[in-house]
């Protein structure tokens, strides 16, 4: 087994929290800080969308020109930095962004003779591989592919591509586990207002729940292109006790989980939503659709209840079952806490990434 260099130098390419403050960027930031704290690895991030002032900054404000200028500068930065690193780690999600941003970085790293790891995270990967047949060939360019869930590993295996699973890191120390006994009809949605998260299904399910439990409340955290449509649906259904929080900073999420008793999730496409794991760590009961990789996180009847995609009546029925079976809730939330600690702790994630880097170097040398 090839020993790790002391310290191993990793260039982490992808979205960063100052340019794309989404889940991938948050995971990259957590991984960078945690690995650097071990002194075994020195990680530096390279944004796929660096921001500038002056003339370059002015050009970045012009549509079309913005993409050309930003990509040109970004790739020049990657090329200039490659010599100082042992391994190139590229984060990516969605075929379009892979093609525009990730693939050029992969190619530059390969030409420079650096082992390159592609960390791919899109829950719609199966559909992408069917729609873009070239994609499965391009995915053979990296030395190693890492995915955060057994779901994506299974999808890639279907087309003959090997992948290694390293779960997302969830800092469970930030979340206080609280037993919901007695459980209250206080529901939480923490997904953005985009079609693949299908927040309207949660609103329709809540309408059914509100009719049965007049004191029910729904807390909605998130933002997105469909927010006005969701707000209009709430108004059209005449729903009271729906609270919109907007986008919540990660540091403030523990207090949001603490306010609720049941997490509702209605994804149509998903891979490994961290909100489910954070709910485990906080003690919330879970009712969710069974989209994509969710069944790899939530075991139906064991750590949560799963229902078909787009079925608001089934989602409401699952929530009713939780509210009417305290023993089930207590058992599921306890198992959820144990599952989160076992699978998503930093110790598990650290070991996985160190092994990936070690293997990448071993195959390359």
CSV table of C-alpha atoms in Angstrom, one decimal, residues 31-299:
chain,number,residue,atom,x,y,z
A,31,UNK,CA,-13.9,18.7,3.9
A,32,UNK,CA,-11.1,21.2,3.3
A,33,UNK,CA,-11.2,22.5,6.9
A,34,UNK,CA,-11.5,19.0,8.4
A,35,UNK,CA,-8.7,17.4,6.3
A,36,UNK,CA,-6.3,20.4,6.9
A,37,UNK,CA,-6.9,20.0,10.6
A,38,UNK,CA,-5.5,16.4,10.5
A,39,UNK,CA,-2.1,17.6,9.2
A,40,UNK,CA,-2.1,14.5,6.9
A,41,UNK,CA,-3.4,16.4,3.9
A,42,UNK,CA,-3.1,20.0,2.8
A,43,UNK,CA,-6.1,20.9,0.7
A,44,UNK,CA,-6.5,24.1,-1.3
A,45,UNK,CA,-9.7,25.0,-3.1
A,46,UNK,CA,-9.9,26.3,-6.7
A,47,UNK,CA,-13.2,28.0,-7.5
A,48,UNK,CA,-14.8,27.2,-10.9
A,49,UNK,CA,-16.2,30.8,-10.9
A,50,UNK,CA,-13.5,33.1,-9.4
A,51,UNK,CA,-14.6,36.7,-8.9
A,52,UNK,CA,-12.5,39.7,-9.8
A,53,UNK,CA,-12.6,43.4,-9.7
A,54,UNK,CA,-11.5,45.9,-12.3
A,55,UNK,CA,-11.8,45.2,-16.0
A,56,UNK,CA,-12.2,41.4,-15.6
A,57,UNK,CA,-14.9,42.0,-13.0
A,58,UNK,CA,-16.7,44.4,-15.4
A,59,UNK,CA,-16.6,41.7,-18.2
A,60,UNK,CA,-18.0,39.2,-15.7
A,61,UNK,CA,-21.2,41.3,-15.5
A,62,UNK,CA,-21.9,40.9,-19.3
A,63,UNK,CA,-24.0,37.9,-20.3
A,64,UNK,CA,-22.2,35.3,-22.5
A,65,UNK,CA,-19.0,37.2,-22.1
A,66,UNK,CA,-19.2,36.4,-18.4
A,67,UNK,CA,-19.0,32.6,-19.1
A,68,UNK,CA,-16.1,32.9,-21.5
A,69,UNK,CA,-14.0,35.2,-19.3
A,70,UNK,CA,-14.7,33.3,-16.1
A,71,UNK,CA,-14.0,29.9,-17.6
A,72,UNK,CA,-10.8,31.2,-19.3
A,73,UNK,CA,-9.4,32.7,-16.1
A,74,UNK,CA,-10.5,29.7,-14.0
A,75,UNK,CA,-8.7,27.2,-16.3
A,76,UNK,CA,-5.6,29.4,-16.5
A,77,UNK,CA,-5.5,29.3,-12.7
A,78,UNK,CA,-5.9,25.5,-12.6
A,79,UNK,CA,-3.1,25.1,-15.1
A,80,UNK,CA,-0.8,27.5,-13.1
A,81,UNK,CA,-1.4,25.6,-9.9
A,82,UNK,CA,-1.2,22.0,-10.9
A,83,UNK,CA,2.6,21.7,-10.4
A,84,UNK,CA,2.2,22.4,-6.6
A,85,UNK,CA,-0.2,19.4,-5.9
A,86,UNK,CA,0.0,15.6,-5.8
A,87,UNK,CA,-3.7,14.9,-6.5
A,88,UNK,CA,-6.5,16.8,-8.2
A,89,UNK,CA,-9.9,16.4,-6.7
A,90,UNK,CA,-12.8,17.7,-8.9
A,91,UNK,CA,-16.3,18.2,-7.5
A,92,UNK,CA,-19.1,18.1,-10.0
A,93,UNK,CA,-22.9,17.8,-10.4
A,94,UNK,CA,-25.1,17.8,-13.5
A,95,UNK,CA,-23.8,17.0,-17.0
A,96,UNK,CA,-23.9,20.6,-18.2
A,97,UNK,CA,-21.6,21.8,-15.4
A,98,UNK,CA,-19.4,18.8,-15.8
A,99,UNK,CA,-18.9,19.5,-19.5
A,100,UNK,CA,-18.3,23.2,-19.0
A,101,UNK,CA,-16.2,23.3,-15.8
A,102,UNK,CA,-15.2,19.9,-14.6
A,103,UNK,CA,-14.1,18.1,-17.8
A,104,UNK,CA,-11.5,20.8,-18.8
A,105,UNK,CA,-10.0,20.5,-15.3
A,106,UNK,CA,-9.9,16.7,-15.5
A,107,UNK,CA,-8.2,16.9,-18.9
A,108,UNK,CA,-5.6,19.5,-17.8
A,109,UNK,CA,-4.8,17.3,-14.8
A,110,UNK,CA,-4.3,14.2,-16.9
A,111,UNK,CA,-2.1,16.1,-19.4
A,112,UNK,CA,0.0,17.4,-16.5
A,113,UNK,CA,0.4,13.8,-15.3
A,114,UNK,CA,-1.6,14.3,-12.0
A,115,UNK,CA,-3.9,11.6,-10.7
A,116,UNK,CA,-7.4,13.1,-10.8
A,117,UNK,CA,-10.5,12.1,-8.8
A,118,UNK,CA,-13.9,13.1,-9.9
A,119,UNK,CA,-16.4,13.4,-7.1
A,120,UNK,CA,-19.9,13.3,-8.8
A,121,UNK,CA,-23.1,14.1,-6.9
A,122,UNK,CA,-26.2,14.4,-9.2
A,123,UNK,CA,-29.2,12.4,-8.1
A,124,UNK,CA,-30.4,12.5,-11.8
A,125,UNK,CA,-27.3,10.6,-13.0
A,126,UNK,CA,-29.2,7.6,-14.4
A,127,UNK,CA,-31.3,9.9,-16.7
A,128,UNK,CA,-28.2,11.8,-17.7
A,129,UNK,CA,-26.4,8.7,-18.8
A,130,UNK,CA,-29.4,7.7,-20.9
A,131,UNK,CA,-29.8,11.2,-22.4
A,132,UNK,CA,-26.1,11.8,-23.1
A,133,UNK,CA,-24.4,8.6,-24.2
A,134,UNK,CA,-21.1,10.4,-24.6
A,135,UNK,CA,-21.2,11.0,-20.8
A,136,UNK,CA,-20.4,7.4,-19.9
A,137,UNK,CA,-17.2,7.6,-22.1
A,138,UNK,CA,-16.1,10.9,-20.6
A,139,UNK,CA,-16.5,9.5,-17.1
A,140,UNK,CA,-13.7,7.1,-17.9
A,141,UNK,CA,-11.2,10.0,-18.1
A,142,UNK,CA,-10.6,10.5,-14.3
A,143,UNK,CA,-8.4,8.0,-12.6
A,144,UNK,CA,-11.0,7.5,-9.9
A,145,UNK,CA,-14.7,8.3,-9.5
A,146,UNK,CA,-16.1,8.9,-6.0
A,147,UNK,CA,-19.8,9.2,-5.2
A,148,UNK,CA,-21.4,10.0,-1.9
A,149,UNK,CA,-24.0,7.2,-1.9
A,150,UNK,CA,-24.6,3.5,-2.8
A,151,UNK,CA,-27.3,4.8,-5.1
A,152,UNK,CA,-24.9,6.5,-7.5
A,153,UNK,CA,-22.5,3.6,-7.2
A,154,UNK,CA,-25.3,1.3,-8.4
A,155,UNK,CA,-26.2,3.6,-11.3
A,156,UNK,CA,-22.6,3.7,-12.5
A,157,UNK,CA,-22.2,0.0,-12.2
A,158,UNK,CA,-25.1,-0.4,-14.6
A,159,UNK,CA,-23.0,1.1,-17.3
A,160,UNK,CA,-19.8,-0.7,-16.4
A,161,UNK,CA,-18.1,2.1,-14.5
A,162,UNK,CA,-16.5,1.5,-11.1
A,163,UNK,CA,-17.0,4.0,-8.3
A,164,UNK,CA,-16.0,4.3,-4.7
A,165,UNK,CA,-18.5,5.5,-2.0
A,166,UNK,CA,-17.4,8.1,0.5
A,167,UNK,CA,-20.3,9.7,2.3
A,168,UNK,CA,-20.9,13.4,2.8
A,169,UNK,CA,-19.6,14.7,6.1
A,170,UNK,CA,-22.2,15.8,8.6
A,171,UNK,CA,-21.0,17.5,11.8
A,172,UNK,CA,-23.4,15.9,14.2
A,173,UNK,CA,-21.9,17.7,17.2
A,174,UNK,CA,-23.7,20.8,16.0
A,175,UNK,CA,-27.1,19.1,16.4
A,176,UNK,CA,-28.8,18.4,19.7
A,177,UNK,CA,-30.8,15.2,19.7
A,178,UNK,CA,-34.2,15.7,21.4
A,179,UNK,CA,-36.8,12.9,21.8
A,180,UNK,CA,-40.1,14.1,20.5
A,181,UNK,CA,-42.4,12.5,23.2
A,182,UNK,CA,-45.1,13.5,22.9
A,183,UNK,CA,-44.7,14.2,19.2
A,184,UNK,CA,-46.4,17.3,18.0
A,185,UNK,CA,-47.9,18.2,14.5
A,186,UNK,CA,-45.1,20.7,13.8
A,187,UNK,CA,-43.7,20.0,10.4
A,188,UNK,CA,-40.5,21.2,8.6
A,189,UNK,CA,-39.5,21.5,5.0
A,190,UNK,CA,-35.8,22.4,4.3
A,191,UNK,CA,-35.5,22.1,0.5
A,192,UNK,CA,-35.2,24.9,-2.0
A,193,UNK,CA,-38.1,25.9,-4.2
A,194,UNK,CA,-37.0,24.0,-7.3
A,195,UNK,CA,-39.0,21.5,-9.4
A,196,UNK,CA,-36.9,18.5,-8.4
A,197,UNK,CA,-37.6,19.1,-4.7
A,198,UNK,CA,-41.4,19.5,-5.3
A,199,UNK,CA,-42.2,21.6,-2.2
A,200,UNK,CA,-45.9,22.0,-3.5
A,201,UNK,CA,-46.4,18.3,-2.6
A,202,UNK,CA,-45.5,19.1,1.0
A,203,UNK,CA,-47.9,22.1,1.0
A,204,UNK,CA,-50.7,19.8,-0.3
A,205,UNK,CA,-49.9,17.2,2.2
A,206,UNK,CA,-50.0,19.8,4.9
A,207,UNK,CA,-53.4,20.9,3.8
A,208,UNK,CA,-54.7,17.4,4.5
A,209,UNK,CA,-52.9,17.3,7.8
A,210,UNK,CA,-54.3,20.7,8.8
A,211,UNK,CA,-57.8,19.4,8.2
A,212,UNK,CA,-57.1,16.6,10.7
A,213,UNK,CA,-54.9,18.4,13.2
A,214,UNK,CA,-56.1,22.0,13.4
A,215,UNK,CA,-53.1,23.0,15.5
A,216,UNK,CA,-50.6,21.8,12.9
A,217,UNK,CA,-47.9,24.1,11.8
A,218,UNK,CA,-45.5,24.0,8.8
A,219,UNK,CA,-42.1,25.7,8.9
A,220,UNK,CA,-40.5,26.2,5.4
A,221,UNK,CA,-36.8,27.0,5.0
A,222,UNK,CA,-35.4,27.7,1.6
A,223,UNK,CA,-35.4,29.9,-1.5
A,224,UNK,CA,-35.6,29.3,-5.2
A,225,UNK,CA,-37.3,30.0,-8.5
A,226,UNK,CA,-40.6,28.4,-7.4
A,227,UNK,CA,-41.0,30.4,-4.2
A,228,UNK,CA,-43.8,32.7,-5.5
A,229,UNK,CA,-45.8,29.6,-6.8
A,230,UNK,CA,-45.5,27.9,-3.4
A,231,UNK,CA,-46.6,31.0,-1.6
A,232,UNK,CA,-49.5,31.3,-4.0
A,233,UNK,CA,-50.5,27.7,-3.4
A,234,UNK,CA,-50.5,28.3,0.4
A,235,UNK,CA,-52.8,31.3,-0.2
A,236,UNK,CA,-55.1,29.4,-2.7
A,237,UNK,CA,-55.5,26.5,-0.2
A,238,UNK,CA,-56.3,29.0,2.6
A,239,UNK,CA,-53.6,27.6,4.9
A,240,UNK,CA,-52.8,29.2,8.1
A,241,UNK,CA,-49.7,28.5,10.3
A,242,UNK,CA,-47.3,28.3,7.4
A,243,UNK,CA,-44.0,30.1,8.2
A,244,UNK,CA,-41.5,31.0,5.5
A,245,UNK,CA,-38.0,31.4,6.8
A,246,UNK,CA,-36.1,32.1,3.6
A,247,UNK,CA,-32.6,30.7,3.1
A,248,UNK,CA,-31.2,29.8,6.5
A,249,UNK,CA,-27.4,29.9,7.2
A,250,UNK,CA,-25.9,26.5,8.0
A,251,UNK,CA,-24.9,27.8,11.5
A,252,UNK,CA,-28.6,28.5,12.2
A,253,UNK,CA,-30.0,25.2,11.0
A,254,UNK,CA,-29.8,23.3,14.4
A,255,UNK,CA,-32.2,25.8,16.0
A,256,UNK,CA,-34.6,25.3,13.0
A,257,UNK,CA,-34.6,21.6,13.4
A,258,UNK,CA,-35.2,22.0,17.2
A,259,UNK,CA,-38.5,23.9,16.5
A,260,UNK,CA,-40.1,21.0,14.6
A,261,UNK,CA,-41.0,17.4,15.3
A,262,UNK,CA,-41.5,15.9,11.8
A,263,UNK,CA,-39.4,16.5,8.7
A,264,UNK,CA,-41.3,16.3,5.4
A,265,UNK,CA,-39.3,15.7,2.2
A,266,UNK,CA,-40.9,15.4,-1.2
A,267,UNK,CA,-38.0,15.2,-3.6
A,268,UNK,CA,-38.6,14.0,-7.1
A,269,UNK,CA,-34.8,13.7,-7.8
A,270,UNK,CA,-32.3,13.3,-5.1
A,271,UNK,CA,-29.0,11.7,-4.1
A,272,UNK,CA,-27.9,12.1,-0.5
A,273,UNK,CA,-29.8,15.0,1.1
A,274,UNK,CA,-27.9,16.1,4.2
A,275,UNK,CA,-31.1,17.4,5.8
A,276,UNK,CA,-32.2,13.8,6.4
A,277,UNK,CA,-29.0,13.0,8.3
A,278,UNK,CA,-29.2,16.3,10.2
A,279,UNK,CA,-32.8,15.3,11.1
A,280,UNK,CA,-31.5,12.0,12.4
A,281,UNK,CA,-29.0,13.9,14.6
A,282,UNK,CA,-31.7,16.2,15.9
A,283,UNK,CA,-34.3,13.6,16.7
A,284,UNK,CA,-37.0,14.5,14.1
A,285,UNK,CA,-39.3,11.8,12.7
A,286,UNK,CA,-39.0,11.6,8.9
A,287,UNK,CA,-41.7,11.2,6.2
A,288,UNK,CA,-40.1,11.4,2.7
A,289,UNK,CA,-40.6,10.3,-0.9
A,290,UNK,CA,-38.4,7.4,-2.0
A,291,UNK,CA,-36.6,9.3,-4.8
A,292,UNK,CA,-33.1,8.4,-5.9
A,293,UNK,CA,-30.7,7.7,-3.1
A,294,UNK,CA,-33.1,8.4,-0.2
A,295,UNK,CA,-33.8,4.7,0.4
A,296,UNK,CA,-30.0,4.3,0.9
A,297,UNK,CA,-30.2,6.7,3.8
A,298,UNK,CA,-33.7,6.1,5.3
A,299,UNK,CA,-34.9,2.5,5.8
